[in-house]
Structure formats: C-alpha cells, structure tokens
Coordinates of C-alpha atoms and ligand atoms in Angstrom, one line a residue:
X1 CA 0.0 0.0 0.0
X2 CA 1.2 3.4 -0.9
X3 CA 1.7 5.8 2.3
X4 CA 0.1 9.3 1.9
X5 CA 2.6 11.7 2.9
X6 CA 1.9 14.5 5.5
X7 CA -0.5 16.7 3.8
X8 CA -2.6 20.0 4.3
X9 CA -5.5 18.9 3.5
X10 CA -8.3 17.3 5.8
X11 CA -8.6 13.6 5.5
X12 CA -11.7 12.0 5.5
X13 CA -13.5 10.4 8.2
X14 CA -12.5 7.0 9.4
X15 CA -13.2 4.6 6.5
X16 CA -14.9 0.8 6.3
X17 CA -18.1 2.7 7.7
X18 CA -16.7 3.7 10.8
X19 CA -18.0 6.8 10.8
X20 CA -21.4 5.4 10.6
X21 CA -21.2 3.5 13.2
X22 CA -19.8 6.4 15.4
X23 CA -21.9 9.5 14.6
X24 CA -24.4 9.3 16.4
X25 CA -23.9 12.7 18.4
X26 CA -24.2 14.6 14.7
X27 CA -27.7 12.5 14.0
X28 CA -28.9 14.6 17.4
X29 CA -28.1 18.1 15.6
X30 CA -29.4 16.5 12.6
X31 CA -33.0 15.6 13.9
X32 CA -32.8 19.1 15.2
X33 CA -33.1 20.5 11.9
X34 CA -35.1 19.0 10.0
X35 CA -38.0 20.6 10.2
X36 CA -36.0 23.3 7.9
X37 CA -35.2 21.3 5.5
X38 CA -38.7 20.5 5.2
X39 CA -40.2 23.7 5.5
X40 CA -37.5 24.3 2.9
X41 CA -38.6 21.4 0.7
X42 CA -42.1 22.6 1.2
X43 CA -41.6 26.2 -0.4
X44 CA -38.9 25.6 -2.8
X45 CA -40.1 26.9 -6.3
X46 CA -40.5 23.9 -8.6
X47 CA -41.1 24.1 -12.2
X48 CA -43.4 22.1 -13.9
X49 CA -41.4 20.3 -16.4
X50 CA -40.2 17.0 -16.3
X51 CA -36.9 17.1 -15.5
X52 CA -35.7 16.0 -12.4
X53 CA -35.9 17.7 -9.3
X54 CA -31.8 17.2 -7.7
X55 CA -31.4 17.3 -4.2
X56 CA -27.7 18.2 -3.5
X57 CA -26.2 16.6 0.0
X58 CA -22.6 18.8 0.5
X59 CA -20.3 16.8 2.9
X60 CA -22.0 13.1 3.2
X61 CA -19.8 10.7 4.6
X62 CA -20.7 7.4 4.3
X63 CA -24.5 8.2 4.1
X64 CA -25.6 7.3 7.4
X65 CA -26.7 10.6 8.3
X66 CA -28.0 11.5 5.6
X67 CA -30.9 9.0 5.3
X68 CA -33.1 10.4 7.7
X69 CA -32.5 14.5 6.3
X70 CA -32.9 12.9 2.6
X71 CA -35.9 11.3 3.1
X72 CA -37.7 13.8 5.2
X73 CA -36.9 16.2 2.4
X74 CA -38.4 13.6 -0.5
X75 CA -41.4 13.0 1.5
X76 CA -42.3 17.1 1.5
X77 CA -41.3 17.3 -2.4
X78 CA -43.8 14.2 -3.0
X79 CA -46.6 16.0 -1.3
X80 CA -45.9 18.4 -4.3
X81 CA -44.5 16.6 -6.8
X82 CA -47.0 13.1 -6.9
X83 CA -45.3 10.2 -7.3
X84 CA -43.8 10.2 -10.6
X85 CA -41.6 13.2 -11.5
X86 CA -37.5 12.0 -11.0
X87 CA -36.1 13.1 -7.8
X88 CA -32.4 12.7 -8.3
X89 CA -30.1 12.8 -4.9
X90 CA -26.4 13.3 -5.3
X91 CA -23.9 12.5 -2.5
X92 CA -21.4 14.6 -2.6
X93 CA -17.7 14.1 -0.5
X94 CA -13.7 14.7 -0.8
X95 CA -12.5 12.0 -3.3
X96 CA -10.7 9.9 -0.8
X97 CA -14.4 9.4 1.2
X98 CA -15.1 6.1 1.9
X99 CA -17.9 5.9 -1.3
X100 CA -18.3 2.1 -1.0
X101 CA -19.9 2.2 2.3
X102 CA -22.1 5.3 0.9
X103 CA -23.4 3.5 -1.7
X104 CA -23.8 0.1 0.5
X105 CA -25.8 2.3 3.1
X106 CA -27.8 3.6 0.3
X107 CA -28.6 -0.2 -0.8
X108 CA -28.9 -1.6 2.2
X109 CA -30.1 0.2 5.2
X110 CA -34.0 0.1 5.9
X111 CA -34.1 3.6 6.3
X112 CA -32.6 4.1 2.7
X113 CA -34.8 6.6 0.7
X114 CA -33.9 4.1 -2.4
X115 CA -36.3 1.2 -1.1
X116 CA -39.1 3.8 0.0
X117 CA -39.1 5.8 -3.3
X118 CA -39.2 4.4 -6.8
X119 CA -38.6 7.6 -8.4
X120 CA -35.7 8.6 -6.6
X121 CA -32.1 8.1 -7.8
X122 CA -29.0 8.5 -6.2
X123 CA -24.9 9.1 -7.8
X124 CA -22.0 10.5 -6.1
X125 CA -19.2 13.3 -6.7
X126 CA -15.6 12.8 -4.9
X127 CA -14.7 16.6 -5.1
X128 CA -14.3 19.2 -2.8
X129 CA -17.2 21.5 -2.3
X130 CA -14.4 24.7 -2.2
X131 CA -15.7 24.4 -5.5
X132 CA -18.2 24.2 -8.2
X133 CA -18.8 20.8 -8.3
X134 CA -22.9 20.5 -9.9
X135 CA -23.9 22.1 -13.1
X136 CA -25.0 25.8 -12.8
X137 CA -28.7 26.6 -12.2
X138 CA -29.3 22.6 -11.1
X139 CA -30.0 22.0 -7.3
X140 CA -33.2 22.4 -6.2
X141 CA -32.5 21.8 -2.6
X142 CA -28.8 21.5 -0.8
X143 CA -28.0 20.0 2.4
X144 CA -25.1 20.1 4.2
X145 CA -24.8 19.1 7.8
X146 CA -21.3 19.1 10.0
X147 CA -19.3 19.4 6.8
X148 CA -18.8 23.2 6.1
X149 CA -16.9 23.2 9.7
X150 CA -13.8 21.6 7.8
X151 CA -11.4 24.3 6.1
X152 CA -10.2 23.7 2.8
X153 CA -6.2 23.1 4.2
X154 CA -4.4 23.8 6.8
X155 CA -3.5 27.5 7.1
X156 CA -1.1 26.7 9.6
X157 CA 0.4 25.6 12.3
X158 CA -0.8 25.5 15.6
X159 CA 2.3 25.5 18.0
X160 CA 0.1 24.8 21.3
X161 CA -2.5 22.8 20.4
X162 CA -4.3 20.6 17.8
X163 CA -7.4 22.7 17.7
X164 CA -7.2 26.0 17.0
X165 CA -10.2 27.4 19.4
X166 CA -8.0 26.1 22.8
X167 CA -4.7 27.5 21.0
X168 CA -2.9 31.4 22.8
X169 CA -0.9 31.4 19.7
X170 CA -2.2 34.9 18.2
X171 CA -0.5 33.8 14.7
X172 CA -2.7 31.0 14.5
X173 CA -5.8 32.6 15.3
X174 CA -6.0 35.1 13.1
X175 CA -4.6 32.2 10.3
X176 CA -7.4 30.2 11.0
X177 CA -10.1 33.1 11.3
X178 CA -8.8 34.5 7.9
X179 CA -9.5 31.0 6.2
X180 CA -12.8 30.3 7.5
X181 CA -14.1 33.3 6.3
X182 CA -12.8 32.8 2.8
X183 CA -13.7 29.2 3.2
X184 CA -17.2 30.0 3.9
X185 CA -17.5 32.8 1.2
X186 CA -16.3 30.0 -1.2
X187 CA -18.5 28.0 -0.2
X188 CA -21.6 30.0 -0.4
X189 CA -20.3 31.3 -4.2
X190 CA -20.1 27.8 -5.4
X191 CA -23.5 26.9 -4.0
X192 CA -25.0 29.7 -5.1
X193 CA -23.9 29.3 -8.8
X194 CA -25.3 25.8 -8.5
X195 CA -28.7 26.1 -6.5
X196 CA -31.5 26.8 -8.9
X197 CA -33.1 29.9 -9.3
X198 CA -35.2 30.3 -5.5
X199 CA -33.3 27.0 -4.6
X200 CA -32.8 26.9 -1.0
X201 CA -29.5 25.4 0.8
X202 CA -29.7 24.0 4.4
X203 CA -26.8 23.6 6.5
X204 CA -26.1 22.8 10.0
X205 CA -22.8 22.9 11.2
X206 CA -20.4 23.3 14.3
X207 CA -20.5 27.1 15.8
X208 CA -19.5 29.4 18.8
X209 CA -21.9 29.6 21.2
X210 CA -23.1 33.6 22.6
X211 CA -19.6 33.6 24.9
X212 CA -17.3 32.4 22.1
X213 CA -17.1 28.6 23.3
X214 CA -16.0 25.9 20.5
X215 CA -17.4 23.0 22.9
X216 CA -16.2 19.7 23.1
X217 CA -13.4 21.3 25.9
X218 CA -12.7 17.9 28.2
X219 CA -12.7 15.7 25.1
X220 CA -9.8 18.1 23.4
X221 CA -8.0 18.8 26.3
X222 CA -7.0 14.9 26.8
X223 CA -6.5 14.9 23.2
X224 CA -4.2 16.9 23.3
X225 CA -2.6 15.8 26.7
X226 CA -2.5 12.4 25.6
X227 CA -0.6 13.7 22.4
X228 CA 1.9 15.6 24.5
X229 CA 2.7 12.1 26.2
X230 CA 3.3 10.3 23.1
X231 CA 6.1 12.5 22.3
X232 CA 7.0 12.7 25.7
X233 CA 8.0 8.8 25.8
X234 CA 9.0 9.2 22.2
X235 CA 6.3 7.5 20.1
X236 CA 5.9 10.7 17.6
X237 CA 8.3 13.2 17.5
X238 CA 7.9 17.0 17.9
X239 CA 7.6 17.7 14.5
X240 CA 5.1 15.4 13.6
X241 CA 2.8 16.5 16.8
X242 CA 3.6 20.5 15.1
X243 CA 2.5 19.1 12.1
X244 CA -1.1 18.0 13.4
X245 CA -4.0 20.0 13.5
X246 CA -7.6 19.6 13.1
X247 CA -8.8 21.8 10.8
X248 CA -12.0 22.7 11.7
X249 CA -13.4 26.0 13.2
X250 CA -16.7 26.9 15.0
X251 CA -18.4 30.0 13.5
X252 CA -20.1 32.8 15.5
X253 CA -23.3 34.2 14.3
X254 CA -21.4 37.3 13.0
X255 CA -18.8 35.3 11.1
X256 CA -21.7 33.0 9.2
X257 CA -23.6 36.2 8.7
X258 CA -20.4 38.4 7.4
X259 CA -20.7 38.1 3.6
X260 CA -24.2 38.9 3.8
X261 CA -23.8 42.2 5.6
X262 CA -22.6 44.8 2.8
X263 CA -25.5 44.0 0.4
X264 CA -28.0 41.7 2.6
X265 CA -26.7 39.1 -0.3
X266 CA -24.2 37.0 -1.4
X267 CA -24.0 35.4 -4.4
X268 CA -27.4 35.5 -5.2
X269 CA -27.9 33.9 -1.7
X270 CA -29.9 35.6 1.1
X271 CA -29.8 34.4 4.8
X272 CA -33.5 33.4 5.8
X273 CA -32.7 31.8 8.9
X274 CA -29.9 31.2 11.3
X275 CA -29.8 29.7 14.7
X276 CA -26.9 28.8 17.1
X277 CA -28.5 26.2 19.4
X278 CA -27.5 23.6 21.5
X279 CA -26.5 20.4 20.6
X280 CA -27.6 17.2 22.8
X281 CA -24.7 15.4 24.3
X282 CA -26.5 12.1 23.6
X283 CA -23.6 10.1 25.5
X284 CA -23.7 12.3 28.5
X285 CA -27.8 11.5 28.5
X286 CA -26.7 7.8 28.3
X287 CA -24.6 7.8 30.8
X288 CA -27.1 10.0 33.0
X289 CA -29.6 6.7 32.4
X290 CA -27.2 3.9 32.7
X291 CA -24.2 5.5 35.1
X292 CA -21.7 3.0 32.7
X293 CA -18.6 5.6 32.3
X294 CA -16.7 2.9 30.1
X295 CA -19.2 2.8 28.0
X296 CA -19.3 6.9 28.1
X297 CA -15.8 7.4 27.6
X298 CA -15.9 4.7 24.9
X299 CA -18.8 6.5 23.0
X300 CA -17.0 9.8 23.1
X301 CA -13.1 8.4 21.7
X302 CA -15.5 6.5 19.0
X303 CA -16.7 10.1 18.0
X304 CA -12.9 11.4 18.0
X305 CA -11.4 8.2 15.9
X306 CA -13.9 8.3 13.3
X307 CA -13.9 12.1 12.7
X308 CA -10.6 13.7 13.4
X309 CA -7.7 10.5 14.3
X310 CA -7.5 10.4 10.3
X311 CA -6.4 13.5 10.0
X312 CA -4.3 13.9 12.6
X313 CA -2.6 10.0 11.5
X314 CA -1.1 12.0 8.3
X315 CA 0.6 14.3 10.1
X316 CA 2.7 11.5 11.1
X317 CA 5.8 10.7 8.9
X318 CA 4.5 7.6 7.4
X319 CA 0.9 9.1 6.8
X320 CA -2.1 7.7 7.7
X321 CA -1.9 4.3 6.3
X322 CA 1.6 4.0 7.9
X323 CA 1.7 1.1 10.8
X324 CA 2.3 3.7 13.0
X325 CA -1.1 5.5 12.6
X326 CA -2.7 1.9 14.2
X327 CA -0.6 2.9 18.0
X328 CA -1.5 6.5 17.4
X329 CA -5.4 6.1 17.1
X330 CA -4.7 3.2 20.1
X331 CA -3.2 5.1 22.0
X332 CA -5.2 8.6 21.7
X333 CA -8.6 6.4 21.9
X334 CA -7.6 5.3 25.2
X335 CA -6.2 8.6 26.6
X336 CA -9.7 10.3 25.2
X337 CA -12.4 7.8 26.6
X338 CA -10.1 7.7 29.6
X339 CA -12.1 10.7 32.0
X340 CA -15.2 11.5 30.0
X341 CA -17.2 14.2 31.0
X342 CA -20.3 16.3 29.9
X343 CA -19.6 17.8 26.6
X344 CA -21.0 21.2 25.2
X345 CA -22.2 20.9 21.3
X346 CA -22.7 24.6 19.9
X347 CA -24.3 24.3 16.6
X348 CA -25.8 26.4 13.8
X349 CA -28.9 25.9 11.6
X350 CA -29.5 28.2 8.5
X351 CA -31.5 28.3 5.6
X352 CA -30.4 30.0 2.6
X353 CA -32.4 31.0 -0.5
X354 CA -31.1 32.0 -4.0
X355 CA -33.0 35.0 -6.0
X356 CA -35.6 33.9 -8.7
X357 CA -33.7 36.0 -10.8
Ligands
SAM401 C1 -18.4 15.0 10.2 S1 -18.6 14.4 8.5 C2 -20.4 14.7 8.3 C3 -21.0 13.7 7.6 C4 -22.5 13.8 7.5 N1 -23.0 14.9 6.7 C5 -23.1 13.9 8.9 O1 -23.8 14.9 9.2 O2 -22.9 13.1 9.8 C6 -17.9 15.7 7.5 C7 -17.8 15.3 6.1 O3 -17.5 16.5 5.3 C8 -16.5 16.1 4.4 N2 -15.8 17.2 3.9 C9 -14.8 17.9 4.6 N3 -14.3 18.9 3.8 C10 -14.9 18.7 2.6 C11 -14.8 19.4 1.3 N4 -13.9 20.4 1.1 N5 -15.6 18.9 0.3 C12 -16.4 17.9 0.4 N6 -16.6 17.3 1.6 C13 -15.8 17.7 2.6 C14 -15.7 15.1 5.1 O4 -14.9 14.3 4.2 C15 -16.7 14.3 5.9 O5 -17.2 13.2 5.2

C-alpha cells in the first residue's frame, strides 16, 4: 500500500463505515433540523417540467446521516410533486471518502430513501465543495450538515494545540479566522452558482456559542494531553505533533452572517434563517440513564477516531496508512475515553435561498 505523505488537506473520516457506526452525536443536531429542511422542501419553487428535481447533500460521509434528512426532504417534495416526477439525490464528499460504504448504506439500510421511493435516484461526486462541483442553475435543494466546519487546508500551524479554538498562539488565530471566512465565502459562491433559481440550501454545522465557546473542551483537552505524552515517551516526534491540526473552526453568528452584511446578499444567496442552538450530548444523557462511564468514555473516543484521528494519523511521517497510525489512534482512543465528562455541542442551523432571478 502506498503511504500518503503529510498533507494540508483534511482527511476524511474514518473509512470501512466507521463513521457510521460512530456519529451518532451529529444525528442529534441532525434531527434538530429538519423541520428546515422540510419547510424548505415545502416552499422551494419547482417548475413544472419533467426534468428531475436534484437534491444536493454537500459533505456526506458514508451516508448514514444522511438518510433520515434525505428522506424527510423527499417526503415534503412528493406531497408536491405526486409520485412520478425524477427526484435525483447526489452525495457529494472529498475524493478519498469512503464511497463504497455510501453506496452500501444507500442499498442496504432500511431507512434508505432508495427502497421507499421508486422515483428517486441516487450518484456521487468525490470533489471538494471549495468548488463548483454541480452544473450551474441545477440543485433544487442543498444539504449540508457538520461538513462546512472543515477548512479547505491547513492554514497553519498550531504550536500549542491541535485545535485552533484552545490555541494562545495569536498567529494561528488570526490564520485560521482568515480562512474560514474565505472558506465560507467560497463555499456560499459555489452553492450559489449551482442552486437553482429560488433554490434553497440547508446547512447545520459546528459554531461558537453567545460567549465564544467551540465545545467539546474535556474531550480536546486529553487529546491533546495524551498527544503531549506520546512525544513525551518518544512515540511521535515533535515535529510530527507540530504538524497535526484539526482543521475545523466553529463560527459565531457574525462570522456565518459576514458576507451577507454589505448588500444583505451574497452570491445571489440571502440568509433566511440562522440559529446557534444547542447540541444534545447524547452520550452524557446515556450515561445520566445507565451511570456505565466505560461505555461513556468509549462512545466519546468513537466520536474522535472516526472524525478527526485520520487526520491527525497524516501528520505522522508515514501518513495515515503507515503502521504507525494503528498505535497512534490506540493510544489517543484510550487517553480520550479515559475521564469522559459532559460535553458542550454549539451548533448552527441556517437556511439560505437563492434569488428567482
Ligand atoms: C463529520 S462528517 C459529516 C457527515 C454527515 N454529513 C453527517 O452529518 O454526519 C464531515 C464530512 O465532510 C466532508 N468534507 C470535509 N471537507 C470537505 C470538502 N472540502 N468537500 C467535500 N466534503 C468535505 C468530510 O470528508 C466528511 O465526510
């Protein structure tokens, strides 16, 4: 096997279906908003032809998740559409996403929109979403939930941490707060070249709550702990652990609402609605109910491994595939689920709309 060498770029989640298995905590946020997506599904204009009706999902993974969101949102279109007219669903994902168990998911799970809908088709696209990636003009609806909180790269480093939010290093602040806001500009320009005119875009991703907190703080803390004691007894060296960062970012209302200021648009896009909520911390409810905190900790470092130990693994010299990558995610699993505690999930909703125009 080939080793991927240290790269800028996020890696995706933890393949084989891992990160189905372990996402529960974003299916919480998920159910949360739904009820825009289908209020979005339920106003969205339509026309009357034939063609199909594409429903774009930015950022899927391997599907899971998005059964529940993709179906809600072809159950509102059917109430509009009848049961004929081609509802076309495209997955999309960074090329090195596990697609396999995406398209497995899509086949096999019960909840898979593909065995409840006969006129509804699925495909995939393995590019980033930091560009155009659809065919101008051609989504009717977009979806995009805990995706847009990955950056496009790596700005840079982050001397004292692996997330940037618990980081002192000014540098690497202002790094990472310059790139999410071009990130996020990008974003929106792309989707709003490709939304159809009056199509509307959903998207639910991580955020700063009204004081400025990322969340997650115990979980990230032994993270990074635990990664200060692998170099300490020499298992990764100092430059690898300089190397690693996880390049995500919460934004503040403010920051999601920035490119919208100046002319109350953006890219033909208009904010209709945005939220910062809550998240449930469904593992800290479990452990509330069944007082196990093995199983606690356990559910938490599952989280971590399937979402962010991939991309810190290629930071190390021999990449993520390297044999060394299998004592890394070991080792930072165990030091993670080691002293779980109550987590803090802040999260945004928003519903954008392009002009009919
Ligand atoms: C935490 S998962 C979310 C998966 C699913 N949407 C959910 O809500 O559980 C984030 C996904 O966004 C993808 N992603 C990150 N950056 C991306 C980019 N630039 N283009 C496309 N997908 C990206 C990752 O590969 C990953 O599959």
């Amino acid at each position: 096997m080939t080793q991927a060498p240290p790269s800028d770029i996020p890696a995706p989640m933890e393949g084989h279906g891992a990160y189905n298995r372990s996402s529960r905590v974003q299916a919480v946020g998920i159910a949360a908003t739904l009820p825009l997506l289908e209020q979005a599904a339920r106003t969205v204009p339509i026309s009357s032809g034939v063609e199909p009706v594409v429903i774009a999902d930015y950022g899927s993974s391997q599907g899971h998740n998005s059964l529940a969101p993709i179906d809600a949102a072809i159950r509102a279109l059917r109430e509009r559409l009848g049961p004929i007219r081609t509802i076309w669903v495209v997955h999309t994902d960074l090329p090195d996403n596990d697609f396999s168990a995406l398209f497995h998911t899509l086949e096999a799970d019960p909840a898979s929109y593909l065995r409840r809908d006969a006129a509804a088709f699925t495909s995939a696209v393995g590019r980033s979403f930091y560009g155009q990636i659809l065919p101008t003009d051609s989504v009717t609806l977009g979806w995009s939930s805990w995706a847009v909180q990955w950056l496009s790269r790596r700005p840079a480093a982050i001397p004292d941490h692996v997330q940037v939010a618990y980081s002192r290093h000014p540098a690497a602040r202002a790094a990472y707060s310059r790139q999410a806001a071009a990130d996020w500009e990008t974003f929106l320009a792309w989707r709003g070249r490709e939304l159809a005119p009056g199509g509307r875009l959903v998207v639910l991703t991580m955020a700063l709550d009204e004081s400025g907190e990322f969340g997650y703080r115990p979980l990230l803390e032994a993270l990074y702990a635990t990664l200060m004691e692998l170099v300490e007894d020499g298992s990764i060296s100092h430059e690898e652990v300089f190397r690693m960062a996880i390049p995500t970012v919460g934004r503040s209302q403010a920051d999601l609402l920035a490119p919208f200021v100046a002319k109350g648009s953006f890219a033909g896009l208009s904010a209709e609605l945005l939220e910062v909520f809550s998240g449930e911390d469904r593992f800290g409810s479990d452990f509330e109910r069944d007082g196990d905190s093995g199983a606690f900790g356990a559910r938490w470092a599952a989280f971590c491994r399937a979402s962010v130990f991939p991309t810190l693994a290629s930071s190390l010299d021999g990449g993520r595939d390297g044999p060394r990558a299998v004592l890394l995610d070991e080792r930072l699993e165990k030091g993670v689920g080691a002293a779980p505690q109550p987590m803090t999930i802040p999260l945004a909703r928003m519903l954008l709309a392009k002009s009919r125009s």
